[in-house]
Short mmCIF file of C-alpha atoms in Angstrom, two decimals:
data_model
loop_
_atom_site.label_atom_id
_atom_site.label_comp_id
_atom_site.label_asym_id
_atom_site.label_seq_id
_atom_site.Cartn_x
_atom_site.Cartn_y
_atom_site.Cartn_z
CA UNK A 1313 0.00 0.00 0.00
CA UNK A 1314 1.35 3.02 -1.07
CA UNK A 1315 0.00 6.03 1.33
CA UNK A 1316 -0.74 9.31 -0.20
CA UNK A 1317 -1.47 13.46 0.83
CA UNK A 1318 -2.98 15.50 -1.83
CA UNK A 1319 -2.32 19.33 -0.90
CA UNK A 1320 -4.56 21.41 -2.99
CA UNK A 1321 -8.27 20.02 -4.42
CA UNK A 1322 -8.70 22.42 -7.92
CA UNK A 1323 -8.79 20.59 -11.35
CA UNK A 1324 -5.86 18.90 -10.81
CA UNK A 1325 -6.47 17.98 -7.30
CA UNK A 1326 -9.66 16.98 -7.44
CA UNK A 1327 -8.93 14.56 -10.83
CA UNK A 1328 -5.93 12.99 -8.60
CA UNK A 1329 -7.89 12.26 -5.42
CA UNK A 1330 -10.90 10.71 -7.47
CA UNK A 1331 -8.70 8.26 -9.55
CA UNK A 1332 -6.64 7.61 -6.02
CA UNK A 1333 -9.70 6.30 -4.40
CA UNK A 1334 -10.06 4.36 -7.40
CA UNK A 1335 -7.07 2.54 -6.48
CA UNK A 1336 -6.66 -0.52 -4.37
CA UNK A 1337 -3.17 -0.17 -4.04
CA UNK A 1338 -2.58 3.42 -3.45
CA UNK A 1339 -4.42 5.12 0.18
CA UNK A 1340 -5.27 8.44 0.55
CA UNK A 1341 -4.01 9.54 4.40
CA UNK A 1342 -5.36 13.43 4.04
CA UNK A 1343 -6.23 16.31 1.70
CA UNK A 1344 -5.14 19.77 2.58
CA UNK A 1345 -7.86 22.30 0.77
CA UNK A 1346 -8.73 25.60 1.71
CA UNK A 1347 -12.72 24.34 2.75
CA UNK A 1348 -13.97 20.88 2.99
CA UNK A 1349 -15.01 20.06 -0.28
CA UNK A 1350 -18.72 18.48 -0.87
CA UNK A 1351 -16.72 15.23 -2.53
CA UNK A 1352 -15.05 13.71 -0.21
CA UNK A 1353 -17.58 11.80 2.05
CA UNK A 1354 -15.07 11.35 5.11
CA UNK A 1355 -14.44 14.73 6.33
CA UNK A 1356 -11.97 13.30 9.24
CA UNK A 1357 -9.62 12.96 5.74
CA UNK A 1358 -9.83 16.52 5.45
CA UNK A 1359 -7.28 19.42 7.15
CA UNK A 1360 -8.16 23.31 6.14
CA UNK A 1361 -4.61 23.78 8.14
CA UNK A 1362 -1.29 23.06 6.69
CA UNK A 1363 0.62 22.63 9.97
CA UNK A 1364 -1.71 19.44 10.48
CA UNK A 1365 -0.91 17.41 7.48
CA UNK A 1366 0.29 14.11 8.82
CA UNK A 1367 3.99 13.50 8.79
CA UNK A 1368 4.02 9.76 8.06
CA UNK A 1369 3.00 9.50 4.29
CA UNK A 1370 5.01 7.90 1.95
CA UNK A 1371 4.55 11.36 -0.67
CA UNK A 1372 2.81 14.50 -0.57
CA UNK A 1373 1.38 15.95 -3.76
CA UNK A 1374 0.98 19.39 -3.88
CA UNK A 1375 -1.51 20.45 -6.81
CA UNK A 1376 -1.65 23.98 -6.36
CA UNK A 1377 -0.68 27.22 -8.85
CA UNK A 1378 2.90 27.13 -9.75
CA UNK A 1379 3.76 30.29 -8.05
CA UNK A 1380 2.28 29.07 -4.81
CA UNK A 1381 4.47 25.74 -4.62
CA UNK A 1382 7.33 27.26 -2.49
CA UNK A 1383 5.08 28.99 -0.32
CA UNK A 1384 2.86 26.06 0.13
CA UNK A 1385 5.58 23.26 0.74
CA UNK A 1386 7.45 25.97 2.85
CA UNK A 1387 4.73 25.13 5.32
CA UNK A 1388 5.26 21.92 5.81
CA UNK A 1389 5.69 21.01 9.45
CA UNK A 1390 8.17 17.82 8.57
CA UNK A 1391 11.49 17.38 6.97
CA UNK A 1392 13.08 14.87 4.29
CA UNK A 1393 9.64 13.46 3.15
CA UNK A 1394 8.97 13.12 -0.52
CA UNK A 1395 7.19 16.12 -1.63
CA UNK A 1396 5.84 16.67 -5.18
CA UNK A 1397 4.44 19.19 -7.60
CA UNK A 1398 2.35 18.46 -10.34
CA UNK A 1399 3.36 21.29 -12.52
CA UNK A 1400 4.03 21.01 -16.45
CA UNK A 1401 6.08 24.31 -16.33
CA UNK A 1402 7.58 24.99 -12.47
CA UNK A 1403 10.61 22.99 -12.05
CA UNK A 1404 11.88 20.29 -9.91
CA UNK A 1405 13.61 22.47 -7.74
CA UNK A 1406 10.27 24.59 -7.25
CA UNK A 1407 9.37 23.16 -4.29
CA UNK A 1408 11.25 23.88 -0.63
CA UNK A 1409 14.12 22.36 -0.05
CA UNK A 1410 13.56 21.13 3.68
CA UNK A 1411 11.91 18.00 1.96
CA UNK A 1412 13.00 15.76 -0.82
CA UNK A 1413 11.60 17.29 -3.94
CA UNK A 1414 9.86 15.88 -7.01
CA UNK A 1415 7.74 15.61 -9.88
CA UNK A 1416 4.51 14.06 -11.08
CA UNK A 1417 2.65 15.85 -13.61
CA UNK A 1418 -0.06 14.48 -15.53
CA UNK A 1419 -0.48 15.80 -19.23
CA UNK A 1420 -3.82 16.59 -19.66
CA UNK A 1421 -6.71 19.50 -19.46
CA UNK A 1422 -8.97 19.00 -16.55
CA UNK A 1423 -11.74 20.97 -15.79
CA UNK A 1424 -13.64 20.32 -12.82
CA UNK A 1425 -16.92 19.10 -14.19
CA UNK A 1426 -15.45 16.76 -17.03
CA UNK A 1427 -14.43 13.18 -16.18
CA UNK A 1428 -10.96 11.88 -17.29
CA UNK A 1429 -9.97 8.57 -17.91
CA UNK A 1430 -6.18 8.55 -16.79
CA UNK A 1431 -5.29 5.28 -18.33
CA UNK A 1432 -3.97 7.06 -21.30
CA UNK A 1433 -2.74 10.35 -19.93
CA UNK A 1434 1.04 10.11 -20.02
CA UNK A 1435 2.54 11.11 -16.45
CA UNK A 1436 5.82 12.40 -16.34
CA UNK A 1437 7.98 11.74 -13.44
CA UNK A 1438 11.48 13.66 -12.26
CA UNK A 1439 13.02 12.92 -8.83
CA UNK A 1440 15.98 14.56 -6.65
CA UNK A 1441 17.07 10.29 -6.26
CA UNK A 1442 16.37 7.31 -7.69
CA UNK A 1443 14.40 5.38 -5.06
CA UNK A 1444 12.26 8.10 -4.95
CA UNK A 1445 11.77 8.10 -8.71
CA UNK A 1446 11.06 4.40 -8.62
CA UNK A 1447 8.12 5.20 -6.10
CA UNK A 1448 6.40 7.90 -8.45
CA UNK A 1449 6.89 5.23 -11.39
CA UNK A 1450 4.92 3.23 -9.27
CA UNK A 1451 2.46 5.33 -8.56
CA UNK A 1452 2.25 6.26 -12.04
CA UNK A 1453 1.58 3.05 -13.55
CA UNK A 1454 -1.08 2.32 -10.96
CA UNK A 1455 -2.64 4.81 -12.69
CA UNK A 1456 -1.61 4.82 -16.09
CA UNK A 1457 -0.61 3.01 -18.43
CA UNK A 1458 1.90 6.24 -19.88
CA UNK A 1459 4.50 7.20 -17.37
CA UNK A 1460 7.81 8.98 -18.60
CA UNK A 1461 10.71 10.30 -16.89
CA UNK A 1462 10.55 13.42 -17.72
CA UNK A 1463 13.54 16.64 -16.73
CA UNK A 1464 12.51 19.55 -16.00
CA UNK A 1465 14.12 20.99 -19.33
CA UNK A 1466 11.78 18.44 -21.05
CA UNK A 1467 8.81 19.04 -19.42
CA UNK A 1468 9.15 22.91 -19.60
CA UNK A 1469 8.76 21.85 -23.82
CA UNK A 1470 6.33 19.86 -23.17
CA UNK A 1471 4.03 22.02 -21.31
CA UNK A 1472 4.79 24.94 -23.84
CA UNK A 1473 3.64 22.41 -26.80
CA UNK A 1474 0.61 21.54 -24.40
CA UNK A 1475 -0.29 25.43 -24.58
CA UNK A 1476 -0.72 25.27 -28.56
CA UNK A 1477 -1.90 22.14 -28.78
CA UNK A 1478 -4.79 22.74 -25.97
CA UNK A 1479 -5.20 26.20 -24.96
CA UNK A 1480 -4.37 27.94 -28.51
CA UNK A 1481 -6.47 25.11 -30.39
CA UNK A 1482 -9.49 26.18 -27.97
CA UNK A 1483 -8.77 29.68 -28.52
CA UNK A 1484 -9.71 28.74 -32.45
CA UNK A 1485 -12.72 26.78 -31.59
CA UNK A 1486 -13.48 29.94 -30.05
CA UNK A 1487 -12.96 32.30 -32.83
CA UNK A 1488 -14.77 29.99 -35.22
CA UNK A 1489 -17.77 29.94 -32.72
CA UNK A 1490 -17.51 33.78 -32.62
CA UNK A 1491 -17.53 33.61 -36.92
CA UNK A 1492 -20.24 30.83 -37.20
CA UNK A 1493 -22.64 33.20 -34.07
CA UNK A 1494 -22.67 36.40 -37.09
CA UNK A 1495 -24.21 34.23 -38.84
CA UNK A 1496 -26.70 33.08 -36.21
CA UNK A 1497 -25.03 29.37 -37.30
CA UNK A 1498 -24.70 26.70 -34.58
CA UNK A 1499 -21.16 25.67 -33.55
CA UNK A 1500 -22.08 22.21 -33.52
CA UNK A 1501 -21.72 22.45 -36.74
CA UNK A 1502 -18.19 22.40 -36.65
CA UNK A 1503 -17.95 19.48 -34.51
CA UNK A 1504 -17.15 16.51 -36.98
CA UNK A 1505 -15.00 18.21 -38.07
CA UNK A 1506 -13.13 19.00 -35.21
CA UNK A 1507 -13.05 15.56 -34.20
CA UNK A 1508 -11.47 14.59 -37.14
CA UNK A 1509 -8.96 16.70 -37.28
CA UNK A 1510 -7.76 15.79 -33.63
CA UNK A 1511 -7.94 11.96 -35.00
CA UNK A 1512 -6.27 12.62 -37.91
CA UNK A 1513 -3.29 13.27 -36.15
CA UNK A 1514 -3.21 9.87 -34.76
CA UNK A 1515 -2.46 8.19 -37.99
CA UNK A 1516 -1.11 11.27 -40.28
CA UNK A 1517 2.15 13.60 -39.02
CA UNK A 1518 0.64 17.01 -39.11
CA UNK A 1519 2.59 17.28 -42.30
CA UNK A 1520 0.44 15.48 -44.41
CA UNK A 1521 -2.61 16.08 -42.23
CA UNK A 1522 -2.39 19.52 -44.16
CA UNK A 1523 -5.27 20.52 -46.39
CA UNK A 1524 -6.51 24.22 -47.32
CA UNK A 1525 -5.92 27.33 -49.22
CA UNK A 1526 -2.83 28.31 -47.27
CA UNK A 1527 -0.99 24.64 -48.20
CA UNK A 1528 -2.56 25.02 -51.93
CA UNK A 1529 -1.43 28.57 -52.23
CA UNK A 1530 -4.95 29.09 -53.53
CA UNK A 1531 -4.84 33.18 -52.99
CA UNK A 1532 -8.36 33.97 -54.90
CA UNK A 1533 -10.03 31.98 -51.56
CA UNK A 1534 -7.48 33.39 -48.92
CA UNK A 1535 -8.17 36.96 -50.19
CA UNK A 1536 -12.07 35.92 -50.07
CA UNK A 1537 -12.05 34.82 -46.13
CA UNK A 1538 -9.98 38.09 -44.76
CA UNK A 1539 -12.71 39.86 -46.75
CA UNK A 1540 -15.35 37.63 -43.88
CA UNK A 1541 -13.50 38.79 -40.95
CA UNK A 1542 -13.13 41.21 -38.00
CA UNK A 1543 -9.02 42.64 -37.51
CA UNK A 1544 -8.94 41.05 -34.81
CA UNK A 1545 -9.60 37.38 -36.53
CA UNK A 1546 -7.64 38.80 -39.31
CA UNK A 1547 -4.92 39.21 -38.02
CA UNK A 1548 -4.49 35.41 -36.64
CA UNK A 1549 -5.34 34.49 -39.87
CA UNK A 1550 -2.66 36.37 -41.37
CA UNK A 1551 -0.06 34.99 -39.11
CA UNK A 1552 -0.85 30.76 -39.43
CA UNK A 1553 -1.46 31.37 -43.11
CA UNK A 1554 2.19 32.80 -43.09
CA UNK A 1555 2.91 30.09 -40.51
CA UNK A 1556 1.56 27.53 -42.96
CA UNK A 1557 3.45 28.98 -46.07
CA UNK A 1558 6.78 28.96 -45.05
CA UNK A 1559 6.63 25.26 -44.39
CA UNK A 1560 5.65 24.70 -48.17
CA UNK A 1561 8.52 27.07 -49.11
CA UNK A 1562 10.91 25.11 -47.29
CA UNK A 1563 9.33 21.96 -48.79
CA UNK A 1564 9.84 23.00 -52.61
CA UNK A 1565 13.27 24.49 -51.83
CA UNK B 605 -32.73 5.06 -57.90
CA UNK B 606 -30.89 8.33 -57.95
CA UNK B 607 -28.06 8.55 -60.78
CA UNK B 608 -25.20 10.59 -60.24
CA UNK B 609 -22.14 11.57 -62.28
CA UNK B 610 -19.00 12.66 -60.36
CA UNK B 611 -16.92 15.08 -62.02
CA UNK B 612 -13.63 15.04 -60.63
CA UNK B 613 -11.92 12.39 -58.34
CA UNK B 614 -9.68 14.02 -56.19
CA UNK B 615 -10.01 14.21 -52.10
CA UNK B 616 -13.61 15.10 -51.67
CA UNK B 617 -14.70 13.32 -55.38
CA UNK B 618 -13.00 9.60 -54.07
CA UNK B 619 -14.70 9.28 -51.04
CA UNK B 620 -17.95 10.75 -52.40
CA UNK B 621 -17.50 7.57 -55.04
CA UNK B 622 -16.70 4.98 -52.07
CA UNK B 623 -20.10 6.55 -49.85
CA UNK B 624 -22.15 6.34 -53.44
CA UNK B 625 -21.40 2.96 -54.55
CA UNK B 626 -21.69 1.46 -51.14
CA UNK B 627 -25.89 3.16 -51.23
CA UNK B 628 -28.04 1.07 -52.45
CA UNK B 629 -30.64 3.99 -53.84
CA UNK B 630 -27.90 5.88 -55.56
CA UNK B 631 -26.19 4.94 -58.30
CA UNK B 632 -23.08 6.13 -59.79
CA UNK B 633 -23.20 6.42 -64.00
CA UNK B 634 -19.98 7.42 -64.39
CA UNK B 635 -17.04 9.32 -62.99
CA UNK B 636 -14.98 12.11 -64.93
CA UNK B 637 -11.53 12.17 -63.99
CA UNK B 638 -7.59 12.62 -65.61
CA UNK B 639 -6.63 9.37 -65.60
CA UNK B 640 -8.96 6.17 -64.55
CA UNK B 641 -8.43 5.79 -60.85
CA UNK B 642 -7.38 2.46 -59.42
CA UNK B 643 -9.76 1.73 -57.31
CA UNK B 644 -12.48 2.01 -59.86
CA UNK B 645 -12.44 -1.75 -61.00
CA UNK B 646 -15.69 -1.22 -63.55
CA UNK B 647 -13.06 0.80 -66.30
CA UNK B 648 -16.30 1.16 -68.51
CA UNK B 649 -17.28 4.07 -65.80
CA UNK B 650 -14.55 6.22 -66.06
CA UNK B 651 -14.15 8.68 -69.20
CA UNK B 652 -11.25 10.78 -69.23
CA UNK B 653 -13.52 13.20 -71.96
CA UNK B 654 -15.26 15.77 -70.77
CA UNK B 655 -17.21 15.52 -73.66
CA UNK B 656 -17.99 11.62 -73.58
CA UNK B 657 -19.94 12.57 -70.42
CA UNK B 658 -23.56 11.18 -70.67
CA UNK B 659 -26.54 13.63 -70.44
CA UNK B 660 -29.35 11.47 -68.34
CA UNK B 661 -28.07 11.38 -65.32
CA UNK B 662 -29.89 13.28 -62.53
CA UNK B 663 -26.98 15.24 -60.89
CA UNK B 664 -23.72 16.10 -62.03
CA UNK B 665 -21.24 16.76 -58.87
CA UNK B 666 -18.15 18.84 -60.22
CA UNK B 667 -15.80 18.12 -57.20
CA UNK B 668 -12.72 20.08 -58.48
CA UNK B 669 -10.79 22.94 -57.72
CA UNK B 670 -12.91 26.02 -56.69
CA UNK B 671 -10.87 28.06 -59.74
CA UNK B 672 -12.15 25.65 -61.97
CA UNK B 673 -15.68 25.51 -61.50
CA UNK B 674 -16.41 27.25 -63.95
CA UNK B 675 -14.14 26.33 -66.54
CA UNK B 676 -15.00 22.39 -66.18
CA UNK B 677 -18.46 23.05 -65.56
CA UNK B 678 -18.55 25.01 -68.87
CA UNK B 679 -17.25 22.69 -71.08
CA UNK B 680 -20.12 20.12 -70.13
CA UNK B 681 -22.14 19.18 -73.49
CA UNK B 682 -25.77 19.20 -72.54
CA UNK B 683 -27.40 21.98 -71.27
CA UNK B 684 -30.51 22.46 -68.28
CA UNK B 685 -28.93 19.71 -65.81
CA UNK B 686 -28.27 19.76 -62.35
CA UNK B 687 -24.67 20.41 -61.69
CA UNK B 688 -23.86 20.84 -58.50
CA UNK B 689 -19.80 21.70 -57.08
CA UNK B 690 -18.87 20.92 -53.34
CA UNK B 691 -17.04 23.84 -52.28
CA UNK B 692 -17.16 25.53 -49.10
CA UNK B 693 -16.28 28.76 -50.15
CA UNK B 694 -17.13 28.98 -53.83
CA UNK B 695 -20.49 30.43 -54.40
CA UNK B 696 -24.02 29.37 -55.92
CA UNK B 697 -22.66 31.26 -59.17
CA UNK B 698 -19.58 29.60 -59.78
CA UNK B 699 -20.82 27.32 -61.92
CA UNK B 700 -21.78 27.38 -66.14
CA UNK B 701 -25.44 29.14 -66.13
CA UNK B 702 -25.96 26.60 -68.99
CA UNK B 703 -27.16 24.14 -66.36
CA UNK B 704 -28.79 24.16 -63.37
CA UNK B 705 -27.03 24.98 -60.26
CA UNK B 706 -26.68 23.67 -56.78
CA UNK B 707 -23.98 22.70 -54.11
CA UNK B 708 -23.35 19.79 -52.50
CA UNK B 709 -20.64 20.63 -49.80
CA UNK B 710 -19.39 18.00 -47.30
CA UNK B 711 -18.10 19.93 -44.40
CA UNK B 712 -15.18 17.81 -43.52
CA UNK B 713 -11.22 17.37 -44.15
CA UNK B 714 -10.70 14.69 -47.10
CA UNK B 715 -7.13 12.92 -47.01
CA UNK B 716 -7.29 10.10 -49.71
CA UNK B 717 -6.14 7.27 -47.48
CA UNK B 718 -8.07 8.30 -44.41
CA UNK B 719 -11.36 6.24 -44.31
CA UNK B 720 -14.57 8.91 -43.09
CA UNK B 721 -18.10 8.01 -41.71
CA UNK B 722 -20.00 10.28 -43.67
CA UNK B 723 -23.50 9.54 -41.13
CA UNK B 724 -21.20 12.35 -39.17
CA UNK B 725 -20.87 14.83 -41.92
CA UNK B 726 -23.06 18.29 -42.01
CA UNK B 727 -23.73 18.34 -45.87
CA UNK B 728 -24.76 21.88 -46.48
CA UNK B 729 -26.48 21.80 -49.97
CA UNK B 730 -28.18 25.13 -52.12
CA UNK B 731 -30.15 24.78 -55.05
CA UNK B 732 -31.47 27.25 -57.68
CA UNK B 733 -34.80 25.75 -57.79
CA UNK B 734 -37.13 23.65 -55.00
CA UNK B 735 -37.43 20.63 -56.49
CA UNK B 736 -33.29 20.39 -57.19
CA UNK B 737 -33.11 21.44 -53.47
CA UNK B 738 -35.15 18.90 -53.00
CA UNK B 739 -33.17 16.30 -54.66
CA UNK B 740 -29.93 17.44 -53.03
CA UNK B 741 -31.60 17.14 -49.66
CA UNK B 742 -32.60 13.24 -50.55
CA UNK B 743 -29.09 12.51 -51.81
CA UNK B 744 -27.96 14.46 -48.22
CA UNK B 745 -30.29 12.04 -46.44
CA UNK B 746 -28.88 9.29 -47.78
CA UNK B 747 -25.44 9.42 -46.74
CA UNK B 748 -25.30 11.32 -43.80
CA UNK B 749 -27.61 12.57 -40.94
CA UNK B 750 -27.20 16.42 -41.05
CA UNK B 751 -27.93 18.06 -43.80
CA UNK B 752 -28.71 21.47 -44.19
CA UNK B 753 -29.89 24.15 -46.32
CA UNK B 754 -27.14 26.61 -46.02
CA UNK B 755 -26.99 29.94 -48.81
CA UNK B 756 -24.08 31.16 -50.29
CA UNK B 757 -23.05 33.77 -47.78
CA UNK B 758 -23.62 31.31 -44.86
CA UNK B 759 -21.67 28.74 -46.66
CA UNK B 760 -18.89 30.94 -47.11
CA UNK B 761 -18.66 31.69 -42.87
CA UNK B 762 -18.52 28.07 -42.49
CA UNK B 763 -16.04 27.72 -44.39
CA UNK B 764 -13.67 30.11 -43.19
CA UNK B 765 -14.71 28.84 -39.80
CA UNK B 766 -13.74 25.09 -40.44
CA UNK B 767 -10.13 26.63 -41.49
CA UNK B 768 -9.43 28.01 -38.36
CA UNK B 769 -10.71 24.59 -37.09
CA UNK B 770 -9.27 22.49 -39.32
CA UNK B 771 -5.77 24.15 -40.98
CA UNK B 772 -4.87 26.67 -38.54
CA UNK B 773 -5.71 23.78 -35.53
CA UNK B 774 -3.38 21.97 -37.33
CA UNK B 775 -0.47 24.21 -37.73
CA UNK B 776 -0.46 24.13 -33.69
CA UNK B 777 0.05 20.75 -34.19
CA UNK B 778 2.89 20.81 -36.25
CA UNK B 779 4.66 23.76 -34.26
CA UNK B 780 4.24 21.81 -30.98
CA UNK B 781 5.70 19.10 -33.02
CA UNK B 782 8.86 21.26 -33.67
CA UNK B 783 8.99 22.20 -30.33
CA UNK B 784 8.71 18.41 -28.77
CA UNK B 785 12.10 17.68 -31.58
CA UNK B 786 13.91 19.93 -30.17
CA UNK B 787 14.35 17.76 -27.19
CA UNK B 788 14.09 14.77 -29.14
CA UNK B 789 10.54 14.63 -27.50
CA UNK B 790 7.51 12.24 -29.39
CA UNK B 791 4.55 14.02 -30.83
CA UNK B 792 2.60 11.03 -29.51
CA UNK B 793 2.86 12.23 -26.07
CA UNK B 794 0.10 14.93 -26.80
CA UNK B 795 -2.43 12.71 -28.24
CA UNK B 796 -4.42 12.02 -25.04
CA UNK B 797 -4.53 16.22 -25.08
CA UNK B 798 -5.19 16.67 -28.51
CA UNK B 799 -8.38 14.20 -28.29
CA UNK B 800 -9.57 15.19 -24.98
CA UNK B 801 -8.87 19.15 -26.22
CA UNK B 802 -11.61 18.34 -29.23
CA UNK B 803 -13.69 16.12 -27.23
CA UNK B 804 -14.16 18.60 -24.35
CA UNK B 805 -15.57 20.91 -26.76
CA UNK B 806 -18.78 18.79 -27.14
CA UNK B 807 -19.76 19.43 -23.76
CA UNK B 808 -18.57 22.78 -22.84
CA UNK B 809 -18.34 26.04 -24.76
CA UNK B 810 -14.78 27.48 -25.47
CA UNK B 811 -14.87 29.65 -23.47
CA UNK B 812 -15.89 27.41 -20.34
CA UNK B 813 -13.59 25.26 -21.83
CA UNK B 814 -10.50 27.27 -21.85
CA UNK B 815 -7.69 27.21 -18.77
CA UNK B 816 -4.25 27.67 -19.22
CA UNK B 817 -1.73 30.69 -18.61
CA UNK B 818 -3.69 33.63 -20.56
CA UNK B 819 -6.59 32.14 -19.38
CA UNK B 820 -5.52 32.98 -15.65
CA UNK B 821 -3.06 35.95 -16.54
CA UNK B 822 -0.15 34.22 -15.25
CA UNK B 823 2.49 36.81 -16.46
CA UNK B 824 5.60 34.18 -15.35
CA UNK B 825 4.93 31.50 -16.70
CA UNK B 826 4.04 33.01 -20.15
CA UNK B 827 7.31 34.75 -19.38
CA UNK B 828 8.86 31.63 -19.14
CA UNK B 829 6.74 29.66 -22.22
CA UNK B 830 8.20 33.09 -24.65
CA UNK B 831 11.83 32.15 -23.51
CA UNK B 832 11.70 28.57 -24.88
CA UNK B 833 10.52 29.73 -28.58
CA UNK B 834 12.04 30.46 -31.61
CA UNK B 835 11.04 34.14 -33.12
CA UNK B 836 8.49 32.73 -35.40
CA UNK B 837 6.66 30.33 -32.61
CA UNK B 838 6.87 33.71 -29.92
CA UNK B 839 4.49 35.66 -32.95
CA UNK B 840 2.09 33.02 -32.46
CA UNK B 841 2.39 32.66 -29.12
CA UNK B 842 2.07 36.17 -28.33
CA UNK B 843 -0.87 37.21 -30.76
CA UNK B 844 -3.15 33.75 -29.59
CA UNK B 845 -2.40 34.86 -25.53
CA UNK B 846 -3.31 38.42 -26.61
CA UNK B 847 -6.75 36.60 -28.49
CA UNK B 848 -7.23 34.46 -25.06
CA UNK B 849 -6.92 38.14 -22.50
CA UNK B 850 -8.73 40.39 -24.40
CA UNK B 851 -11.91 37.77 -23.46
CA UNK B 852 -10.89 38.40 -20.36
CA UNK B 853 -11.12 42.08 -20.40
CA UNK B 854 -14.78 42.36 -21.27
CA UNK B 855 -16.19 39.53 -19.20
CA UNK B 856 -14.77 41.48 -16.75
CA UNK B 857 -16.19 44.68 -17.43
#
């Protein structure tokens, strides 16, 4: 049995305590949150004060905003215990130094209301030793079936990638919806082909997942769409047309 | 029965033959195309004559280039037919006033060797006439299970919609793939994000949707993201954060 403290209960939190008690193998001692939240049935698990999170779990996961880990795991009433972030961007040595510092960062959006099935979000894993790396490995694949070891050089890519690939992408959704609401058309519309696009990629490098007037060079329908557009859409469409171009000049050279 | 001539067998004109000849009401008379395709074992089917093409059939779907609309569907050697194109952005017009017009546009990203469920597929179809309206809407309704009457102007929203969707979605894809190389990182490990990103979107609206840095104004770590860029990726970077914050601003307001 592998014991476990969850400090912090937003998206992340909350995803990581739900598919903990999901887990024979892994027991959740505590949860430090700020008020007891409606979830968890056992309220005796919860502590709204830092200086009484138990001192005898095997690691402490601290899901809380990147530029509150030091402060947070500053608080800590113990010494030398394995204490984690779950950060995509803060690095390994984020965390105070009074305990033995780590990694275990799960790569995926989670908003509170949405279930997640964490079998196939890749966790990446970074330790100050190995035994302790080992043990996050562990609790890793109890949970999924992707766990890398991940530095913190590597991980600060990855979570920049994560941005375009989640946050940027919904930003377009978003501008679409805007485009498609002029029109008094229903974003659902858009949906297939949304989905498609995001399964594309599982089959076809994003390379020759490329279709459209910017990969064609077909101008007479580029001009035609910044003519259907607000600046402020026109000028994102300005810059991944560009974006898209150079690629195909770098192709034919 | 329905008979159908596809002009054309390019992305969208190959897998409207594979959806045709696998419905039983519709039936394909012949296909138009350069050379006889491959996977078109009935040669008899295939002319490679524009002129040679026959003059009963009850639509004629020009799926070609939007540039060449016109210039195909003027070189057709009947005259008072239904000839439909399926482009997204091309309008009612484009096509030779010698026949009938309509559209027939699949709203959806073709790649010849990636299989599609059409029963997904919005098929937004226009018409000159009723009755050919009519018709299109059948055809529509027997392939897929959203099909709309969409006009020309509409049509031409959509479709600048499903590029920012669809080819600018993309090119996040492929610049989070440079980024992930640098490091010698697999493009694999964002799947589970990619998917979940586009699946998310069924549920929520983007803008409930969206988390991430801009999202929460985290100045630091955006900081931080910038630093890891090349020029090029930083111009996206910085005009899609600026897209995300200025939502902020007026919800706040």
């Amino acid at each position: 049995m592998i014991t476990v403290v969850i400090i912090g209960f937003g998206n992340v939190g909350s995803h990581l305590y739900r598919v903990f008690e999901a887990t024979p193998d892994i027991e959740i001692l505590q949860v430090y949150a700020r008020s007891i939240p409606m979830e968890i049935i056992d309220a005796k698990k919860v502590t709204t004060n830092i200086k009484d999170i138990v001192d005898h779990a095997d690691v402490y996961i601290a899901a809380v905003p990147d530029d509150t880990i030091n402060a947070v795991t500053s608080q800590l009433d113990f010494t030398n215990k394995l204490v984690v972030h779950t950060s995509g961007s803060a690095s390994l040595k984020s965390g105070s130094d009074t305990n033995r510092r780590g990694v275990f960062y799960p790569l995926q959006t989670f908003s509170k209301n949405k279930e997640i099935n964490f079998k196939e979000i890749p966790i990446c894993v970074e330790a100050e030793n190995e035994e302790d790396l080992s043990l996050l490995i562990n609790i890793g694949r109890h949970i999924s079936e992707k766990v890398h070891v991940i530095n913190s050089i590597e991980r600060a890519k990855i979570h920049v990638a994560a941005v375009f690939v989640n946050n940027f992408v919904n930003e377009l959704y978003h501008i679409s919806e805007d485009i498609l609401k002029e029109q008094q058309l229903d974003f659902s519309l858009l949906t297939p082909l949304i989905k498609e696009t995001a399964q594309k990629i599982e089959q076809l490098t994003p390379a020759l997942a490329q279709t459209g007037p910017a990969k064609r060079g077909d101008k007479k329908t580029m001009l035609r769409h910044q003519g259907l557009l607000t600046q402020q859409q026109q000028e994102v469409y300005h810059l991944l047309t560009k974006s898209i171009q150079k690629r195909n000049i770098s192709q034919d050279e």
